[in-house]
Short mmCIF file of C-alpha atoms and ligand atoms in Angstrom, two decimals:
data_model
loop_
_atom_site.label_atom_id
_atom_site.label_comp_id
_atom_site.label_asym_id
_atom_site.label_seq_id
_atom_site.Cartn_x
_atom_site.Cartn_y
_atom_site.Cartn_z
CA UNK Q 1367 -23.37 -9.29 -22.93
CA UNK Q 1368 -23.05 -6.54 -20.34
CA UNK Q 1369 -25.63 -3.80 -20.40
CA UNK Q 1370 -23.92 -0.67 -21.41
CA UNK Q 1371 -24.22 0.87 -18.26
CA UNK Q 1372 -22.56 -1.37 -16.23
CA UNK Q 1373 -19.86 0.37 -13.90
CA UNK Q 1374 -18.45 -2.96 -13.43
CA UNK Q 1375 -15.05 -3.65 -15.15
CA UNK Q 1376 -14.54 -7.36 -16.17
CA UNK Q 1377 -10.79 -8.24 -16.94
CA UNK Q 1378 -10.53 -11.65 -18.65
CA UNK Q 1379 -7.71 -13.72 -18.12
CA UNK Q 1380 -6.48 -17.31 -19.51
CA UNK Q 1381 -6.73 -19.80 -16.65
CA UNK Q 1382 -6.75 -20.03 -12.73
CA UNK Q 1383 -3.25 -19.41 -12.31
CA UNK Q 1384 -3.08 -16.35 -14.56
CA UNK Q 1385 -6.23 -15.33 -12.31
CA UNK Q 1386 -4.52 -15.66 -9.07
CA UNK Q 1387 -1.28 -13.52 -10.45
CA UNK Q 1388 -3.63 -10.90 -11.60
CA UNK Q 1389 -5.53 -10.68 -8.01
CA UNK Q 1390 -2.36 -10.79 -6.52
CA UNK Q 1391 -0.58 -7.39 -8.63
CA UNK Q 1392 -4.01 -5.77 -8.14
CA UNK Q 1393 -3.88 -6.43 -4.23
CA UNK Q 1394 -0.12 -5.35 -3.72
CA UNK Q 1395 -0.93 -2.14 -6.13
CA UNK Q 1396 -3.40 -1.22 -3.43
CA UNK Q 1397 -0.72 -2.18 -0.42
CA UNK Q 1398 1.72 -0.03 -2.61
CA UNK Q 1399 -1.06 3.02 -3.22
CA UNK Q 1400 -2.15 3.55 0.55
CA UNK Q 1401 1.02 3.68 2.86
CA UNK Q 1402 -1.39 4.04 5.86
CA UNK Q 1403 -3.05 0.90 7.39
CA UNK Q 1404 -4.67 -0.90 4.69
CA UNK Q 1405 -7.35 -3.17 5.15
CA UNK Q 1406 -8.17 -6.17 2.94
CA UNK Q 1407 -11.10 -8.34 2.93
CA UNK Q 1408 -10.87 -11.64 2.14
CA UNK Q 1409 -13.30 -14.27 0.86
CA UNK Q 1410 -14.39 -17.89 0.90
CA UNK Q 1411 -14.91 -20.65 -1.20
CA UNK Q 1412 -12.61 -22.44 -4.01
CA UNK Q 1413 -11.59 -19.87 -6.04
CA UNK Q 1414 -9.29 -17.60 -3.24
CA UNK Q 1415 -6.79 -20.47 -2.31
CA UNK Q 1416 -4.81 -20.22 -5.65
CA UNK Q 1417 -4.19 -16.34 -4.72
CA UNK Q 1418 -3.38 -17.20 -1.07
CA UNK Q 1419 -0.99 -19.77 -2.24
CA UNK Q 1420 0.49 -17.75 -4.69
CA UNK Q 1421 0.85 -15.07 -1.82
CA UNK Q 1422 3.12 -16.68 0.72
CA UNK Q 1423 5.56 -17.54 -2.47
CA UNK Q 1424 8.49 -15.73 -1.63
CA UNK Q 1425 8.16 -13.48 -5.14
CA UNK Q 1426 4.86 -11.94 -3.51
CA UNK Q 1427 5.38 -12.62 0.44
CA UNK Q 1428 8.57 -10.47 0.24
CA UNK Q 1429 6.32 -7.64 -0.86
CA UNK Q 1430 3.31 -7.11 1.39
CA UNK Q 1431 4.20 -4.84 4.40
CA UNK Q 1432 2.67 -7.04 6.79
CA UNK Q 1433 2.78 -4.91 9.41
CA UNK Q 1434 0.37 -2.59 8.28
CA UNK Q 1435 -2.45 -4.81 6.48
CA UNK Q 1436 -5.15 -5.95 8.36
CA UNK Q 1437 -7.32 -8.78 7.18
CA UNK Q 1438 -10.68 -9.59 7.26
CA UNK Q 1439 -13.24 -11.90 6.13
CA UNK Q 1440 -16.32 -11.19 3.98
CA UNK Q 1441 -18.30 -13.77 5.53
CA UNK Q 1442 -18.43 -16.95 7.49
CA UNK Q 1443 -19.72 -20.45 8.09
CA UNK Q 1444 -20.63 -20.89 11.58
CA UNK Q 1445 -18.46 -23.69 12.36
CA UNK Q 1446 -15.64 -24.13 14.59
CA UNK Q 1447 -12.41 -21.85 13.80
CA UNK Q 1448 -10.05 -24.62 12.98
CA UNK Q 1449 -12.78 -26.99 10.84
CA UNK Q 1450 -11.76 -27.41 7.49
CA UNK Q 1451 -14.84 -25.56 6.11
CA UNK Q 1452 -14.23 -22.10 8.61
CA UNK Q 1453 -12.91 -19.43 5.25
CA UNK Q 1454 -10.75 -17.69 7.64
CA UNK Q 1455 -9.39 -20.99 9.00
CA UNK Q 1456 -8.26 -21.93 5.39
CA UNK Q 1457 -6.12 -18.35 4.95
CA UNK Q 1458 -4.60 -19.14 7.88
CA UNK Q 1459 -3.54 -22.17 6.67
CA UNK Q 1460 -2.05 -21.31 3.61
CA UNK Q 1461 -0.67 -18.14 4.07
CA UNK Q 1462 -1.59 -15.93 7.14
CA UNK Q 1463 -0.29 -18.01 10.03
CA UNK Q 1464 3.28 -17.64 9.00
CA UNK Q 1465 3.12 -14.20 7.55
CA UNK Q 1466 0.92 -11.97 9.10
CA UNK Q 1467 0.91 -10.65 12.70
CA UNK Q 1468 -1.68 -11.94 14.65
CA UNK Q 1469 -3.02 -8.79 15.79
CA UNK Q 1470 -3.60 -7.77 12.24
CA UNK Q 1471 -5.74 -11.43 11.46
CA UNK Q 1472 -9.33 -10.27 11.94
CA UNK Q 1473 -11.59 -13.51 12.16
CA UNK Q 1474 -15.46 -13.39 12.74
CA UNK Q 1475 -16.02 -15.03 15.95
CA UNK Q 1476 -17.72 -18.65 16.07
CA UNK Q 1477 -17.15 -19.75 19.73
CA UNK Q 1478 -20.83 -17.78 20.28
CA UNK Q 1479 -24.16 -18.45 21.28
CA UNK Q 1480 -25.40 -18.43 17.79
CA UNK Q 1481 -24.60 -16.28 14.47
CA UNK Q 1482 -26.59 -13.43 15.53
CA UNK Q 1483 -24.00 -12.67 18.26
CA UNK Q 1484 -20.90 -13.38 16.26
CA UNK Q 1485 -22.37 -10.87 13.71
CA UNK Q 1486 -22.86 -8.13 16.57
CA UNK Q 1487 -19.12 -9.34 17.66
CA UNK Q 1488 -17.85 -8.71 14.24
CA UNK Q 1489 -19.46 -5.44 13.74
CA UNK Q 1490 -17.97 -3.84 16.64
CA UNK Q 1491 -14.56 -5.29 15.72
CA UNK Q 1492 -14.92 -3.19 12.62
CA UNK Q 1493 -16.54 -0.12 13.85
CA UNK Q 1494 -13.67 0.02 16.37
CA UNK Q 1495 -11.07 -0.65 13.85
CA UNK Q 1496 -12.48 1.90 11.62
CA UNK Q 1497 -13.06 4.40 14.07
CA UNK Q 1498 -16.81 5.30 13.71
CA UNK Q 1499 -20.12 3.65 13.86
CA UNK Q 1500 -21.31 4.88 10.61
CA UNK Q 1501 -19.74 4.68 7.11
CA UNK Q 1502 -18.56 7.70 5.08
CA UNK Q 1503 -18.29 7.08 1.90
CA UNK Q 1504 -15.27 9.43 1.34
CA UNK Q 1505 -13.40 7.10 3.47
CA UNK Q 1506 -14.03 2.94 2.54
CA UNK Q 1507 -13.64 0.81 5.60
CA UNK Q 1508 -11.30 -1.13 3.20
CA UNK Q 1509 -8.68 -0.72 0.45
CA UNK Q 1510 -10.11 -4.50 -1.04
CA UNK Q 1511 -12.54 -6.47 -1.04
CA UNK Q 1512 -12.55 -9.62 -2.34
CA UNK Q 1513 -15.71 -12.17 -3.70
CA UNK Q 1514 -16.81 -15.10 -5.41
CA UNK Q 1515 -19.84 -15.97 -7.46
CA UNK Q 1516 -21.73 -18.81 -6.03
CA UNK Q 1517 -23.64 -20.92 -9.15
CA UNK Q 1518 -27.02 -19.57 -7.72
CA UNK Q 1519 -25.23 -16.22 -7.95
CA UNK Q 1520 -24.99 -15.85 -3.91
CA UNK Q 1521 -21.67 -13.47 -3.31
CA UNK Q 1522 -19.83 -13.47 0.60
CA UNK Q 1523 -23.14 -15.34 2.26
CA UNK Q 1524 -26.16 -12.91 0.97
CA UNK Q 1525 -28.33 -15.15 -1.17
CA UNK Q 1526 -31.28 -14.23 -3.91
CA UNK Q 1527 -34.07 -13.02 -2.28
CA UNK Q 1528 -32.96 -12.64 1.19
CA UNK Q 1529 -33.86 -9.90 3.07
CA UNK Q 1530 -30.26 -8.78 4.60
CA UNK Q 1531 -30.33 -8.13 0.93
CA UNK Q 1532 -31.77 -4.85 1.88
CA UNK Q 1533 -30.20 -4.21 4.77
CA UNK Q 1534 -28.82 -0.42 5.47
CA UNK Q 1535 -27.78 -0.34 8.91
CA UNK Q 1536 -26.38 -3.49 10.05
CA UNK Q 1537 -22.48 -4.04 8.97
CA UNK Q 1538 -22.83 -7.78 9.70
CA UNK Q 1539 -25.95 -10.09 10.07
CA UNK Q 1540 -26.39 -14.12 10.96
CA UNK Q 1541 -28.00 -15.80 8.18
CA UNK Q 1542 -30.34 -18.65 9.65
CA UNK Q 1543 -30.12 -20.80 6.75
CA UNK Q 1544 -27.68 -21.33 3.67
CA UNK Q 1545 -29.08 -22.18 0.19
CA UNK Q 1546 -25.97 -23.91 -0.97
CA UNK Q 1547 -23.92 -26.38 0.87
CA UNK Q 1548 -22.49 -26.34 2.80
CA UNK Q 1549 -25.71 -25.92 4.87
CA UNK Q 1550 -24.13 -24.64 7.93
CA UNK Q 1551 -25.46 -21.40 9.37
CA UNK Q 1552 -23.35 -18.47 8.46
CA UNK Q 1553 -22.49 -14.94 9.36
CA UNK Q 1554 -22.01 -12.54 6.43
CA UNK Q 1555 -20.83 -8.62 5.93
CA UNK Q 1556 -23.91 -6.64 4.18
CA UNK Q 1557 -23.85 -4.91 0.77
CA UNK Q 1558 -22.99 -1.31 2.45
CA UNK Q 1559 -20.42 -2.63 4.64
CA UNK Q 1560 -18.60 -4.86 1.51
CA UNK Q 1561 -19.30 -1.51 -0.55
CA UNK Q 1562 -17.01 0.16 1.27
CA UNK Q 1563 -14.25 0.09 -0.12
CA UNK Q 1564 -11.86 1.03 -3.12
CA UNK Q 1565 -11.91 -1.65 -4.86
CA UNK Q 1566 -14.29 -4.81 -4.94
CA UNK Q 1567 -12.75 -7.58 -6.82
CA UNK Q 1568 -14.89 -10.78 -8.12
CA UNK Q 1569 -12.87 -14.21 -9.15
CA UNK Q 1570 -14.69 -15.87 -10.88
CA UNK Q 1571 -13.03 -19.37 -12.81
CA UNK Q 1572 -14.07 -22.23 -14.47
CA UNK Q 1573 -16.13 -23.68 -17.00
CA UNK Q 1574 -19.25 -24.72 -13.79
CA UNK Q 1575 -19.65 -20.54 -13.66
CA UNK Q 1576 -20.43 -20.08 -17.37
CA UNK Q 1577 -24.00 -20.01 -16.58
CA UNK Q 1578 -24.30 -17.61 -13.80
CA UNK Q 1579 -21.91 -15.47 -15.64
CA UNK Q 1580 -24.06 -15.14 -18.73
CA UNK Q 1581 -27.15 -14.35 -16.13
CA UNK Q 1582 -24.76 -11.63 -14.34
CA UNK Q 1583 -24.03 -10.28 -18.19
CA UNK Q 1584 -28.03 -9.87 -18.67
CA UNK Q 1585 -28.18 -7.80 -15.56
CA UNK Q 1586 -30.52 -10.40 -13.44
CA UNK Q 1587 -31.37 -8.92 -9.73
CA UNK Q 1588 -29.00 -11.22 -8.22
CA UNK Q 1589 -26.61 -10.36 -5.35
CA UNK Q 1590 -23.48 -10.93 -6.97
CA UNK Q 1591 -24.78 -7.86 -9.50
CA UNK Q 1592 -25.78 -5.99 -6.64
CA UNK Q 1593 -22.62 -5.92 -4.38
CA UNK Q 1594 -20.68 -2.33 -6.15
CA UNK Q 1595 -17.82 -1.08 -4.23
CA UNK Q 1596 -18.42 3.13 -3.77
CA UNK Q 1597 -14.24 2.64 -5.40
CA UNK Q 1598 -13.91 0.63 -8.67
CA UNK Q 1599 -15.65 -2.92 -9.14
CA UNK Q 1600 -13.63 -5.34 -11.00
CA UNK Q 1601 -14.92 -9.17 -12.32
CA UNK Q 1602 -11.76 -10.78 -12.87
CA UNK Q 1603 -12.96 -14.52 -14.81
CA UNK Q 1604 -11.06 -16.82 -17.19
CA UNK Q 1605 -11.75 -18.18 -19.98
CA UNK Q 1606 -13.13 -21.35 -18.99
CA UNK Q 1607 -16.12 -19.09 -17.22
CA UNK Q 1608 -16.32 -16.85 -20.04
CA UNK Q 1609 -16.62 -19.30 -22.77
CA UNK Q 1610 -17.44 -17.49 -25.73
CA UNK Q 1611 -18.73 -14.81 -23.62
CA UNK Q 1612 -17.54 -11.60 -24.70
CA UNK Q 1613 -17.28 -9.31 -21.58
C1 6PG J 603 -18.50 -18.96 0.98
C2 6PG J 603 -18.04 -17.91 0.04
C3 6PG J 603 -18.96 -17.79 -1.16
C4 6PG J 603 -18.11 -18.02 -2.38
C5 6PG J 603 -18.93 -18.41 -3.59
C6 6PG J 603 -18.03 -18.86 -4.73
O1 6PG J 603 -18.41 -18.78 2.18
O2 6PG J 603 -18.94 -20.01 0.48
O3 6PG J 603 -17.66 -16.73 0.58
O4 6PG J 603 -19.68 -16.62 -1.29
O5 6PG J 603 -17.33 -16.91 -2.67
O6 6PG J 603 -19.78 -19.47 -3.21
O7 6PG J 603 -17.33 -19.96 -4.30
P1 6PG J 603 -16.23 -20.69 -5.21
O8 6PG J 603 -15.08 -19.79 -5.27
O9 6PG J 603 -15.94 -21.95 -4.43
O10 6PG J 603 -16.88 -20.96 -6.49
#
């Protein structure tokens, strides 16, 4: 169960694709909500590629306003743009290639000397796109942010116990190692620079995140409970990952 005082709101849904849909509405509310630039951050892993596919269906496609959303990635594995395992590479695969303008695809850099540098790359792209070099939290760097749950209960590339974990300056750091595979290095957005936003929104499905779901529930220090947007912080999960789980 969720300690009382958790700011986080958990919507439950039935399955993946009933997941996906919901992501989707909430994302286009946002598009809908802010008729400036918006901004959306996206994620890696399994779970996003259902809502990217779902988004270049005609039904949702038709209704982004492409030429005002920018997109960005949360974080990074430090491999080669088009390799099947690069998170950005796999948007642009399924849905922002043909869709989006290219100016308004955001990547983190890998053709660098190492992590470290894409991460100093990928801060300035922000800073410049956001206009300062320091965050206010009256004004998120992003409308959404979206993030997974890894099974060790890693979110974007910040893992238990690391020490970006505490980071306060730094928008985006290199992290040397991985603790789940893949074991690439990777480059990763810290918790004030993901925070910034108006809404933060977790997807979390299937029965293999039961466990780490129950652990988020009991409040465990682990990054996944620590990323909070300044906005709202939803935890959309299905019922698979809920299990009998009442949120
Ligand atoms: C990555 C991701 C990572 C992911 C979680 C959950 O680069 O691997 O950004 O943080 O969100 O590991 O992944 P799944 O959605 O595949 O469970």
């Amino acid at each position: 169960m969720m300690a009382g005082d958790d700011p986080r709101k958990v919507i439950a849904v039935a399955d993946p694709a009933a997941l996906a849909a919901a992501a989707a509405g909430r994302l286009l509310a946002r598009m809908e909500a802010n008729p400036g630039r918006t901004a959306i951050c996206l994620t890696g892993g399994s779970s996003p590629s259902e809502l990217y596919r779902l988004l270049a269906t005609e039904s949702y496609r038709s209704r982004i306003p492409w030429e005002r959303v920018h997109w960005f990635i949360g974080d990074e594995r430090f491999v080669a743009a088009d390799d099947p395992l690069n998170n950005m590479g796999v948007a642009r695969q399924i849905f922002l290639d043909s869709h989006a303008p290219a100016a308004n695809i955001h990547p983190i850099p890998t053709d660098t000397a190492g992590p470290g540098e894409s991460a100093r790359r990928y801060e300035h792209e922000l800073q410049s796109f956001y206009g300062a070099r320091e965050l206010e939290p009256a004004r998120p760097l992003f409308d959404v942010v979206l993030m997974g749950v890894g099974p060790d209960g890693h979110t974007a590339s910040l893992f238990p116990d690391d020490p970006f974990l505490e980071e306060t300056a730094r928008w985006v750091v290199g992290v040397p190692r991985a603790h789940v595979a893949p074991f690439v290095p990777r480059v990763t957005l810290t918790l004030p620079a993901l925070g910034s936003c108006r809404e933060m929104l977790f997807e979390v499905a299937g029965s293999g995140k039961r466990a780490i779901l129950t652990r988020l529930f009991a409040g465990e220090n682990l990054p996944a409970n620590r990323a909070r947007s300044t906005g709202e912080t939803i935890l959309l999960a299905d019922q698979a990952a809920l299990g009998g789980e009442s949120p």
